[in-house]
PDB file of N, CA and C in Angstrom:
ATOM      1  N   GLU K   1       0.806  -1.097   0.053  1.00 76.00           N
ATOM      2  CA  GLU K   1      -0.093   0.022   0.088  1.00 76.00           C
ATOM      3  C   GLU K   1       0.886   1.090   0.059  1.00 76.00           C
ATOM      4  N   LEU K   2       1.648   1.387   0.948  1.00 86.00           N
ATOM      5  CA  LEU K   2       2.527   2.814   1.095  1.00 86.00           C
ATOM      6  C   LEU K   2       3.538   2.856  -0.004  1.00 86.00           C
ATOM      7  N   ASP K   3       4.082   1.731  -0.270  1.00 84.00           N
ATOM      8  CA  ASP K   3       5.081   2.076  -1.683  1.00 84.00           C
ATOM      9  C   ASP K   3       4.200   2.302  -2.923  1.00 84.00           C
ATOM     10  N   ALA K   4       3.478   1.306  -3.103  1.00 80.00           N
ATOM     11  CA  ALA K   4       2.986   0.906  -4.500  1.00 80.00           C
ATOM     12  C   ALA K   4       1.666   2.103  -4.757  1.00 80.00           C
ATOM     13  N   GLN K   5       0.951   2.441  -3.489  1.00 86.00           N
ATOM     14  CA  GLN K   5      -0.151   3.384  -3.911  1.00 86.00           C
ATOM     15  C   GLN K   5       0.260   4.755  -3.428  1.00 86.00           C
ATOM     16  N   ALA K   6       1.263   4.980  -3.011  1.00 94.00           N
ATOM     17  CA  ALA K   6       1.668   6.509  -2.396  1.00 94.00           C
ATOM     18  C   ALA K   6       2.985   6.741  -3.245  1.00 94.00           C
ATOM     19  N   LEU K   7       4.061   6.105  -2.752  1.00 96.00           N
ATOM     20  CA  LEU K   7       5.338   6.673  -2.994  1.00 96.00           C
ATOM     21  C   LEU K   7       5.744   6.419  -4.478  1.00 96.00           C
ATOM     22  N   TRP K   8       5.074   5.577  -4.896  1.00 95.00           N
ATOM     23  CA  TRP K   8       5.369   5.447  -6.713  1.00 95.00           C
ATOM     24  C   TRP K   8       4.703   6.266  -7.556  1.00 95.00           C
ATOM     25  N   ILE K   9       3.499   6.695  -7.035  1.00 95.00           N
ATOM     26  CA  ILE K   9       2.613   7.746  -7.449  1.00 95.00           C
ATOM     27  C   ILE K   9       3.369   9.042  -7.780  1.00 95.00           C
ATOM     28  N   HIS K  10       4.213   9.543  -6.562  1.00 96.00           N
ATOM     29  CA  HIS K  10       4.888  10.573  -6.470  1.00 96.00           C
ATOM     30  C   HIS K  10       6.097  10.418  -7.504  1.00 96.00           C
ATOM     31  N   ARG K  11       6.904   9.067  -7.425  1.00 96.00           N
ATOM     32  CA  ARG K  11       7.911   9.103  -8.559  1.00 96.00           C
ATOM     33  C   ARG K  11       7.392   8.955  -9.771  1.00 96.00           C
ATOM     34  N   LYS K  12       6.217   8.440 -10.170  1.00 95.00           N
ATOM     35  CA  LYS K  12       5.934   8.382 -11.762  1.00 95.00           C
ATOM     36  C   LYS K  12       5.597   9.830 -12.105  1.00 95.00           C
ATOM     37  N   HIS K  13       4.638  10.482 -11.215  1.00 96.00           N
ATOM     38  CA  HIS K  13       3.947  11.743 -11.770  1.00 96.00           C
ATOM     39  C   HIS K  13       4.587  13.062 -11.165  1.00 96.00           C
ATOM     40  N   GLU K  14       5.769  12.900 -10.629  1.00 95.00           N
ATOM     41  CA  GLU K  14       6.170  14.083 -10.192  1.00 95.00           C
ATOM     42  C   GLU K  14       7.797  14.032 -10.630  1.00 95.00           C
ATOM     43  N   SER K  15       8.340  12.964 -10.010  1.00 93.00           N
ATOM     44  CA  SER K  15       9.893  13.038 -10.288  1.00 93.00           C
ATOM     45  C   SER K  15      10.313  12.570 -11.810  1.00 93.00           C
ATOM     46  N   LEU K  16       9.133  11.784 -12.416  1.00 96.00           N
ATOM     47  CA  LEU K  16       9.285  11.244 -13.789  1.00 96.00           C
ATOM     48  C   LEU K  16       8.176  11.724 -14.630  1.00 96.00           C
ATOM     49  N   ALA K  17       7.563  12.906 -14.308  1.00 97.00           N
ATOM     50  CA  ALA K  17       6.516  13.476 -15.072  1.00 97.00           C
ATOM     51  C   ALA K  17       6.830  13.741 -16.539  1.00 97.00           C
ATOM     52  N   GLU K  18       8.006  13.845 -16.952  1.00 97.00           N
ATOM     53  CA  GLU K  18       8.399  14.000 -18.318  1.00 97.00           C
ATOM     54  C   GLU K  18       7.981  12.927 -19.078  1.00 97.00           C
ATOM     55  N   ILE K  19       8.044  11.550 -18.226  1.00 97.00           N
ATOM     56  CA  ILE K  19       7.732  10.214 -19.075  1.00 97.00           C
ATOM     57  C   ILE K  19       6.299   9.824 -18.816  1.00 97.00           C
ATOM     58  N   PHE K  20       5.831  10.176 -17.663  1.00 97.00           N
ATOM     59  CA  PHE K  20       4.485   9.437 -17.206  1.00 97.00           C
ATOM     60  C   PHE K  20       3.360  10.631 -17.321  1.00 97.00           C
ATOM     61  N   GLY K  21       3.902  11.890 -17.274  1.00 97.00           N
ATOM     62  CA  GLY K  21       2.747  12.722 -17.485  1.00 97.00           C
ATOM     63  C   GLY K  21       2.798  13.299 -15.928  1.00 97.00           C
ATOM     64  N   SER K  22       2.422  14.557 -15.627  1.00 98.00           N
ATOM     65  CA  SER K  22       2.295  15.170 -14.370  1.00 98.00           C
ATOM     66  C   SER K  22       0.920  14.894 -13.967  1.00 98.00           C
ATOM     67  N   ALA K  23       0.552  14.565 -12.565  1.00 97.00           N
ATOM     68  CA  ALA K  23      -0.790  14.504 -12.245  1.00 97.00           C
ATOM     69  C   ALA K  23      -0.700  15.063 -10.626  1.00 97.00           C
ATOM     70  N   PRO K  24      -0.706  16.101 -10.704  1.00 97.00           N
ATOM     71  CA  PRO K  24      -0.495  16.864  -9.300  1.00 97.00           C
ATOM     72  C   PRO K  24      -1.784  16.355  -8.220  1.00 97.00           C
ATOM     73  N   VAL K  25      -3.037  16.164  -8.631  1.00 98.00           N
ATOM     74  CA  VAL K  25      -3.998  15.931  -8.103  1.00 98.00           C
ATOM     75  C   VAL K  25      -3.911  14.103  -7.476  1.00 98.00           C
ATOM     76  N   ALA K  26      -3.209  13.477  -8.171  1.00 96.00           N
ATOM     77  CA  ALA K  26      -3.084  12.143  -7.896  1.00 96.00           C
ATOM     78  C   ALA K  26      -1.794  12.210  -6.839  1.00 96.00           C
ATOM     79  N   VAL K  27      -0.766  13.079  -6.900  1.00 97.00           N
ATOM     80  CA  VAL K  27       0.236  13.029  -6.026  1.00 97.00           C
ATOM     81  C   VAL K  27      -0.295  13.623  -4.611  1.00 97.00           C
ATOM     82  N   ALA K  28      -1.129  14.539  -4.875  1.00 97.00           N
ATOM     83  CA  ALA K  28      -1.617  15.011  -3.589  1.00 97.00           C
ATOM     84  C   ALA K  28      -2.490  14.108  -2.859  1.00 97.00           C
ATOM     85  N   HIS K  29      -3.248  13.303  -3.542  1.00 96.00           N
ATOM     86  CA  HIS K  29      -4.011  12.079  -2.881  1.00 96.00           C
ATOM     87  C   HIS K  29      -2.932  11.161  -2.224  1.00 96.00           C
ATOM     88  N   ALA K  30      -1.951  10.804  -3.151  1.00 96.00           N
ATOM     89  CA  ALA K  30      -1.097   9.757  -2.754  1.00 96.00           C
ATOM     90  C   ALA K  30      -0.641  10.107  -1.515  1.00 96.00           C
ATOM     91  N   ARG K  31      -0.147  11.396  -1.354  1.00 97.00           N
ATOM     92  CA  ARG K  31       0.524  12.095  -0.101  1.00 97.00           C
ATOM     93  C   ARG K  31      -0.516  11.797   1.093  1.00 97.00           C
ATOM     94  N   SER K  32      -1.830  11.915   0.974  1.00 96.00           N
ATOM     95  CA  SER K  32      -2.736  11.980   2.039  1.00 96.00           C
ATOM     96  C   SER K  32      -2.744  10.482   2.434  1.00 96.00           C
ATOM     97  N   HIS K  33      -2.745   9.586   1.373  1.00 95.00           N
ATOM     98  CA  HIS K  33      -2.980   8.311   1.642  1.00 95.00           C
ATOM     99  C   HIS K  33      -1.723   7.727   2.301  1.00 95.00           C
ATOM    100  N   ALA K  34      -0.477   8.236   2.044  1.00 96.00           N
ATOM    101  CA  ALA K  34       0.700   7.978   2.781  1.00 96.00           C
ATOM    102  C   ALA K  34       0.605   8.193   4.239  1.00 96.00           C
ATOM    103  N   THR K  35       0.169   9.403   4.763  1.00 96.00           N
ATOM    104  CA  THR K  35      -0.073  10.113   5.869  1.00 96.00           C
ATOM    105  C   THR K  35      -1.077   9.082   6.653  1.00 96.00           C
ATOM    106  N   THR K  36      -2.079   8.548   5.888  1.00 96.00           N
ATOM    107  CA  THR K  36      -3.073   7.812   6.424  1.00 96.00           C
ATOM    108  C   THR K  36      -2.298   6.438   6.867  1.00 96.00           C
ATOM    109  N   THR K  37      -1.832   5.970   6.082  1.00 95.00           N
ATOM    110  CA  THR K  37      -1.198   4.601   6.133  1.00 95.00           C
ATOM    111  C   THR K  37       0.037   4.387   7.208  1.00 95.00           C
ATOM    112  N   VAL K  38       0.914   5.715   7.253  1.00 97.00           N
ATOM    113  CA  VAL K  38       1.903   5.811   8.326  1.00 97.00           C
ATOM    114  C   VAL K  38       1.048   5.764   9.552  1.00 97.00           C
ATOM    115  N   LYS K  39       0.083   6.860   9.653  1.00 96.00           N
ATOM    116  CA  LYS K  39      -0.373   6.867  11.145  1.00 96.00           C
ATOM    117  C   LYS K  39      -0.981   5.736  11.555  1.00 96.00           C
ATOM    118  N   ALA K  40      -1.649   4.814  10.624  1.00 96.00           N
ATOM    119  CA  ALA K  40      -2.063   3.570  11.112  1.00 96.00           C
ATOM    120  C   ALA K  40      -1.296   2.797  11.671  1.00 96.00           C
ATOM    121  N   PHE K  41       0.071   2.551  11.225  1.00 96.00           N
ATOM    122  CA  PHE K  41       1.084   1.762  11.635  1.00 96.00           C
ATOM    123  C   PHE K  41       1.583   2.472  13.165  1.00 96.00           C
ATOM    124  N   THR K  42       1.619   3.917  13.161  1.00 97.00           N
ATOM    125  CA  THR K  42       2.101   4.403  14.220  1.00 97.00           C
ATOM    126  C   THR K  42       1.137   4.215  15.653  1.00 97.00           C
ATOM    127  N   ALA K  43      -0.231   4.023  15.226  1.00 97.00           N
ATOM    128  CA  ALA K  43      -1.032   3.739  16.338  1.00 97.00           C
ATOM    129  C   ALA K  43      -0.785   2.342  16.712  1.00 97.00           C
ATOM    130  N   HIS K  44      -0.511   1.401  16.100  1.00 96.00           N
ATOM    131  CA  HIS K  44      -0.042  -0.041  16.157  1.00 96.00           C
ATOM    132  C   HIS K  44       0.839   0.049  17.091  1.00 96.00           C
ATOM    133  N   LEU K  45       2.072   0.664  16.849  1.00 97.00           N
ATOM    134  CA  LEU K  45       3.170   0.695  17.412  1.00 97.00           C
ATOM    135  C   LEU K  45       2.804   1.792  18.836  1.00 97.00           C
ATOM    136  N   ALA K  46       2.055   2.546  18.949  1.00 97.00           N
ATOM    137  CA  ALA K  46       1.879   3.323  20.065  1.00 97.00           C
ATOM    138  C   ALA K  46       0.856   2.429  21.271  1.00 97.00           C
ATOM    139  N   ALA K  47       0.084   1.438  20.610  1.00 97.00           N
ATOM    140  CA  ALA K  47      -0.655   0.301  21.492  1.00 97.00           C
ATOM    141  C   ALA K  47       0.506  -0.348  22.143  1.00 97.00           C
ATOM    142  N   GLY K  48       1.556  -0.235  22.100  1.00 95.00           N
ATOM    143  CA  GLY K  48       2.601  -1.128  22.891  1.00 95.00           C
ATOM    144  C   GLY K  48       3.440  -2.266  22.119  1.00 95.00           C
ATOM    145  N   HIS K  49       3.125  -2.115  20.699  1.00 96.00           N
ATOM    146  CA  HIS K  49       4.159  -3.116  19.970  1.00 96.00           C
ATOM    147  C   HIS K  49       5.380  -2.373  19.607  1.00 96.00           C
ATOM    148  N   GLU K  50       6.570  -3.271  19.750  1.00 96.00           N
ATOM    149  CA  GLU K  50       7.772  -2.835  19.467  1.00 96.00           C
ATOM    150  C   GLU K  50       8.188  -2.682  18.017  1.00 96.00           C
ATOM    151  N   TYR K  51       7.311  -3.892  17.313  1.00 97.00           N
ATOM    152  CA  TYR K  51       7.733  -3.823  15.855  1.00 97.00           C
ATOM    153  C   TYR K  51       6.294  -4.273  15.295  1.00 97.00           C
ATOM    154  N   LEU K  52       6.257  -4.140  14.037  1.00 96.00           N
ATOM    155  CA  LEU K  52       5.177  -4.319  13.107  1.00 96.00           C
ATOM    156  C   LEU K  52       4.153  -5.620  13.446  1.00 96.00           C
ATOM    157  N   VAL K  53       4.948  -6.878  13.502  1.00 96.00           N
ATOM    158  CA  VAL K  53       4.415  -7.957  13.608  1.00 96.00           C
ATOM    159  C   VAL K  53       4.664  -8.394  15.073  1.00 96.00           C
ATOM    160  N   PRO K  54       3.758  -8.153  15.790  1.00 93.00           N
ATOM    161  CA  PRO K  54       3.700  -8.745  17.365  1.00 93.00           C
ATOM    162  C   PRO K  54       4.295 -10.044  17.787  1.00 93.00           C
ATOM    163  N   GLY K  55       5.286  -9.978  18.473  1.00 91.00           N
ATOM    164  CA  GLY K  55       5.991 -11.178  18.962  1.00 91.00           C
ATOM    165  C   GLY K  55       6.911 -11.608  18.033  1.00 91.00           C
ATOM    166  N   GLU K  56       7.326 -11.096  16.962  1.00 95.00           N
ATOM    167  CA  GLU K  56       8.333 -11.521  16.100  1.00 95.00           C
ATOM    168  C   GLU K  56       9.731 -10.873  15.960  1.00 95.00           C
ATOM    169  N   GLY K  57       9.718  -9.762  16.447  1.00 96.00           N
ATOM    170  CA  GLY K  57      10.868  -8.973  16.664  1.00 96.00           C
ATOM    171  C   GLY K  57      11.063  -8.092  15.031  1.00 96.00           C
ATOM    172  N   LEU K  58      12.211  -7.964  14.774  1.00 97.00           N
ATOM    173  CA  LEU K  58      12.250  -7.017  13.463  1.00 97.00           C
ATOM    174  C   LEU K  58      12.019  -8.079  12.377  1.00 97.00           C
ATOM    175  N   THR K  59      11.102  -7.810  11.343  1.00 97.00           N
ATOM    176  CA  THR K  59      10.849  -8.595  10.335  1.00 97.00           C
ATOM    177  C   THR K  59      10.980  -7.963   8.954  1.00 97.00           C
ATOM    178  N   ALA K  60      10.798  -8.485   7.841  1.00 97.00           N
ATOM    179  CA  ALA K  60      10.738  -8.129   6.423  1.00 97.00           C
ATOM    180  C   ALA K  60       9.828  -6.718   6.466  1.00 97.00           C
ATOM    181  N   ALA K  61       8.569  -6.871   7.187  1.00 96.00           N
ATOM    182  CA  ALA K  61       7.594  -5.858   7.214  1.00 96.00           C
ATOM    183  C   ALA K  61       8.333  -4.582   7.771  1.00 96.00           C
ATOM    184  N   ASP K  62       8.944  -4.759   8.867  1.00 97.00           N
ATOM    185  CA  ASP K  62       9.732  -3.418   9.377  1.00 97.00           C
ATOM    186  C   ASP K  62      10.864  -2.860   8.479  1.00 97.00           C
ATOM    187  N   ILE K  63      11.508  -3.655   7.798  1.00 97.00           N
ATOM    188  CA  ILE K  63      12.475  -3.525   6.652  1.00 97.00           C
ATOM    189  C   ILE K  63      11.824  -2.453   5.817  1.00 97.00           C
ATOM    190  N   LEU K  64      10.653  -3.156   5.278  1.00 95.00           N
ATOM    191  CA  LEU K  64       9.947  -2.296   4.001  1.00 95.00           C
ATOM    192  C   LEU K  64       9.430  -0.976   4.440  1.00 95.00           C
ATOM    193  N   PHE K  65       8.798  -1.109   5.610  1.00 96.00           N
ATOM    194  CA  PHE K  65       8.116   0.017   6.192  1.00 96.00           C
ATOM    195  C   PHE K  65       9.271   1.098   6.700  1.00 96.00           C
ATOM    196  N   VAL K  66      10.250   0.921   7.027  1.00 97.00           N
ATOM    197  CA  VAL K  66      11.342   1.894   7.353  1.00 97.00           C
ATOM    198  C   VAL K  66      12.187   2.553   6.011  1.00 97.00           C
ATOM    199  N   HIS K  67      12.146   1.427   5.115  1.00 96.00           N
ATOM    200  CA  HIS K  67      12.274   1.873   3.598  1.00 96.00           C
ATOM    201  C   HIS K  67      11.572   3.020   3.146  1.00 96.00           C
ATOM    202  N   CYS K  68      10.279   2.763   3.243  1.00 96.00           N
ATOM    203  CA  CYS K  68       8.959   3.542   2.712  1.00 96.00           C
ATOM    204  C   CYS K  68       9.252   4.866   3.858  1.00 96.00           C
ATOM    205  N   CYS K  69       9.349   4.954   4.835  1.00 97.00           N
ATOM    206  CA  CYS K  69       9.681   6.178   5.758  1.00 97.00           C
ATOM    207  C   CYS K  69      10.840   6.811   5.390  1.00 97.00           C
ATOM    208  N   ASN K  70      12.014   6.231   5.040  1.00 97.00           N
ATOM    209  CA  ASN K  70      12.917   6.859   4.414  1.00 97.00           C
ATOM    210  C   ASN K  70      13.011   7.561   2.986  1.00 97.00           C
ATOM    211  N   TRP K  71      12.104   6.782   2.406  1.00 96.00           N
ATOM    212  CA  TRP K  71      11.675   7.392   0.958  1.00 96.00           C
ATOM    213  C   TRP K  71      10.689   8.517   1.357  1.00 96.00           C
ATOM    214  N   GLY K  72       9.845   8.456   2.172  1.00 96.00           N
ATOM    215  CA  GLY K  72       8.860   9.800   2.287  1.00 96.00           C
ATOM    216  C   GLY K  72       9.752  10.862   2.998  1.00 96.00           C
ATOM    217  N   GLU K  73      10.868  10.747   3.640  1.00 97.00           N
ATOM    218  CA  GLU K  73      11.537  11.752   4.252  1.00 97.00           C
ATOM    219  C   GLU K  73      12.405  12.279   3.005  1.00 97.00           C
ATOM    220  N   SER K  74      12.686  11.527   2.246  1.00 96.00           N
ATOM    221  CA  SER K  74      13.682  12.075   1.166  1.00 96.00           C
ATOM    222  C   SER K  74      12.780  12.845   0.067  1.00 96.00           C
ATOM    223  N   ILE K  75      11.518  12.993   0.157  1.00 97.00           N
ATOM    224  CA  ILE K  75      10.733  13.734  -0.627  1.00 97.00           C
ATOM    225  C   ILE K  75       9.872  14.837  -0.020  1.00 97.00           C
ATOM    226  N   GLY K  76      10.084  14.708   0.983  1.00 97.00           N
ATOM    227  CA  GLY K  76       9.469  15.756   1.981  1.00 97.00           C
ATOM    228  C   GLY K  76       8.195  15.625   2.514  1.00 97.00           C
ATOM    229  N   TRP K  77       7.632  14.061   2.692  1.00 97.00           N
ATOM    230  CA  TRP K  77       6.446  14.130   3.117  1.00 97.00           C
ATOM    231  C   TRP K  77       6.510  13.634   4.648  1.00 97.00           C
ATOM    232  N   ALA K  78       7.577  13.136   5.146  1.00 96.00           N
ATOM    233  CA  ALA K  78       7.686  12.818   6.512  1.00 96.00           C
ATOM    234  C   ALA K  78       7.158  13.646   7.562  1.00 96.00           C
ATOM    235  N   ASP K  79       7.139  14.996   7.274  1.00 95.00           N
ATOM    236  CA  ASP K  79       6.590  16.272   8.172  1.00 95.00           C
ATOM    237  C   ASP K  79       5.194  16.050   8.483  1.00 95.00           C
ATOM    238  N   ASP K  80       4.479  15.466   7.617  1.00 95.00           N
ATOM    239  CA  ASP K  80       2.935  15.142   7.695  1.00 95.00           C
ATOM    240  C   ASP K  80       2.616  14.182   8.864  1.00 95.00           C
ATOM    241  N   TRP K  81       3.796  13.105   9.007  1.00 94.00           N
ATOM    242  CA  TRP K  81       3.476  11.939   9.998  1.00 94.00           C
ATOM    243  C   TRP K  81       4.483  12.064  11.109  1.00 94.00           C
ATOM    244  N   LYS K  82       5.201  13.322  11.482  1.00 93.00           N
ATOM    245  CA  LYS K  82       5.968  13.344  12.698  1.00 93.00           C
ATOM    246  C   LYS K  82       5.221  12.999  13.785  1.00 93.00           C
ATOM    247  N   ASP K  83       6.034  12.024  14.439  1.00 96.00           N
ATOM    248  CA  ASP K  83       5.268  11.321  15.736  1.00 96.00           C
ATOM    249  C   ASP K  83       6.624  10.887  16.655  1.00 96.00           C
ATOM    250  N   VAL K  84       6.500  11.104  18.136  1.00 97.00           N
ATOM    251  CA  VAL K  84       7.531  10.574  18.966  1.00 97.00           C
ATOM    252  C   VAL K  84       7.734   9.031  18.732  1.00 97.00           C
ATOM    253  N   THR K  85       6.325   8.359  18.751  1.00 97.00           N
ATOM    254  CA  THR K  85       6.421   6.949  18.860  1.00 97.00           C
ATOM    255  C   THR K  85       7.028   6.330  17.403  1.00 97.00           C
ATOM    256  N   LEU K  86       6.692   6.928  16.481  1.00 98.00           N
ATOM    257  CA  LEU K  86       7.428   6.579  15.336  1.00 98.00           C
ATOM    258  C   LEU K  86       8.848   6.917  15.079  1.00 98.00           C
ATOM    259  N   ASP K  87       9.062   8.109  15.538  1.00 97.00           N
ATOM    260  CA  ASP K  87      10.779   8.404  15.609  1.00 97.00           C
ATOM    261  C   ASP K  87      11.407   7.323  16.561  1.00 97.00           C
ATOM    262  N   ALA K  88      10.827   7.049  17.593  1.00 98.00           N
ATOM    263  CA  ALA K  88      11.773   5.975  18.355  1.00 98.00           C
ATOM    264  C   ALA K  88      11.459   4.598  17.692  1.00 98.00           C
ATOM    265  N   TYR K  89      10.768   4.177  16.991  1.00 98.00           N
ATOM    266  CA  TYR K  89      10.540   2.979  16.234  1.00 98.00           C
ATOM    267  C   TYR K  89      11.591   3.055  15.297  1.00 98.00           C
ATOM    268  N   LEU K  90      11.586   4.186  14.373  1.00 98.00           N
ATOM    269  CA  LEU K  90      12.505   4.196  13.295  1.00 98.00           C
ATOM    270  C   LEU K  90      14.045   4.355  13.886  1.00 98.00           C
ATOM    271  N   ALA K  91      14.285   4.660  14.906  1.00 97.00           N
ATOM    272  CA  ALA K  91      15.617   4.917  15.520  1.00 97.00           C
ATOM    273  C   ALA K  91      15.949   3.417  16.021  1.00 97.00           C
ATOM    274  N   ARG K  92      14.925   2.621  16.514  1.00 96.00           N
ATOM    275  CA  ARG K  92      15.222   1.306  16.894  1.00 96.00           C
ATOM    276  C   ARG K  92      15.656   0.310  15.644  1.00 96.00           C
ATOM    277  N   CYS K  93      15.003   0.466  14.552  1.00 97.00           N
ATOM    278  CA  CYS K  93      15.245  -0.205  13.312  1.00 97.00           C
ATOM    279  C   CYS K  93      16.306   0.208  12.762  1.00 97.00           C
ATOM    280  N   ARG K  94      16.705   1.346  12.641  1.00 95.00           N
ATOM    281  CA  ARG K  94      17.755   1.796  11.749  1.00 95.00           C
ATOM    282  C   ARG K  94      18.971   1.429  12.374  1.00 95.00           C
TER     283      ARG K  94
END
């Protein structure tokens, strides 16, 4: 969801707009979707879970999520989802 339905929309229609065409409304919606998705994961973490898959420690899901958060930071979207719980999680995973 986060990578395919949000970050890649930005990549295609903003960063590579000369190839795929500019689509500012789609990019704005993708950014909103990314924020909703990250906030859902953050709520899961705030409920007392150290990682995304309860009881499993660091998993591939965490690696992909941190990658997506890094990507979001690189394009300026992370300010929308700034949170101390998320920051602590990212520090733990990185």
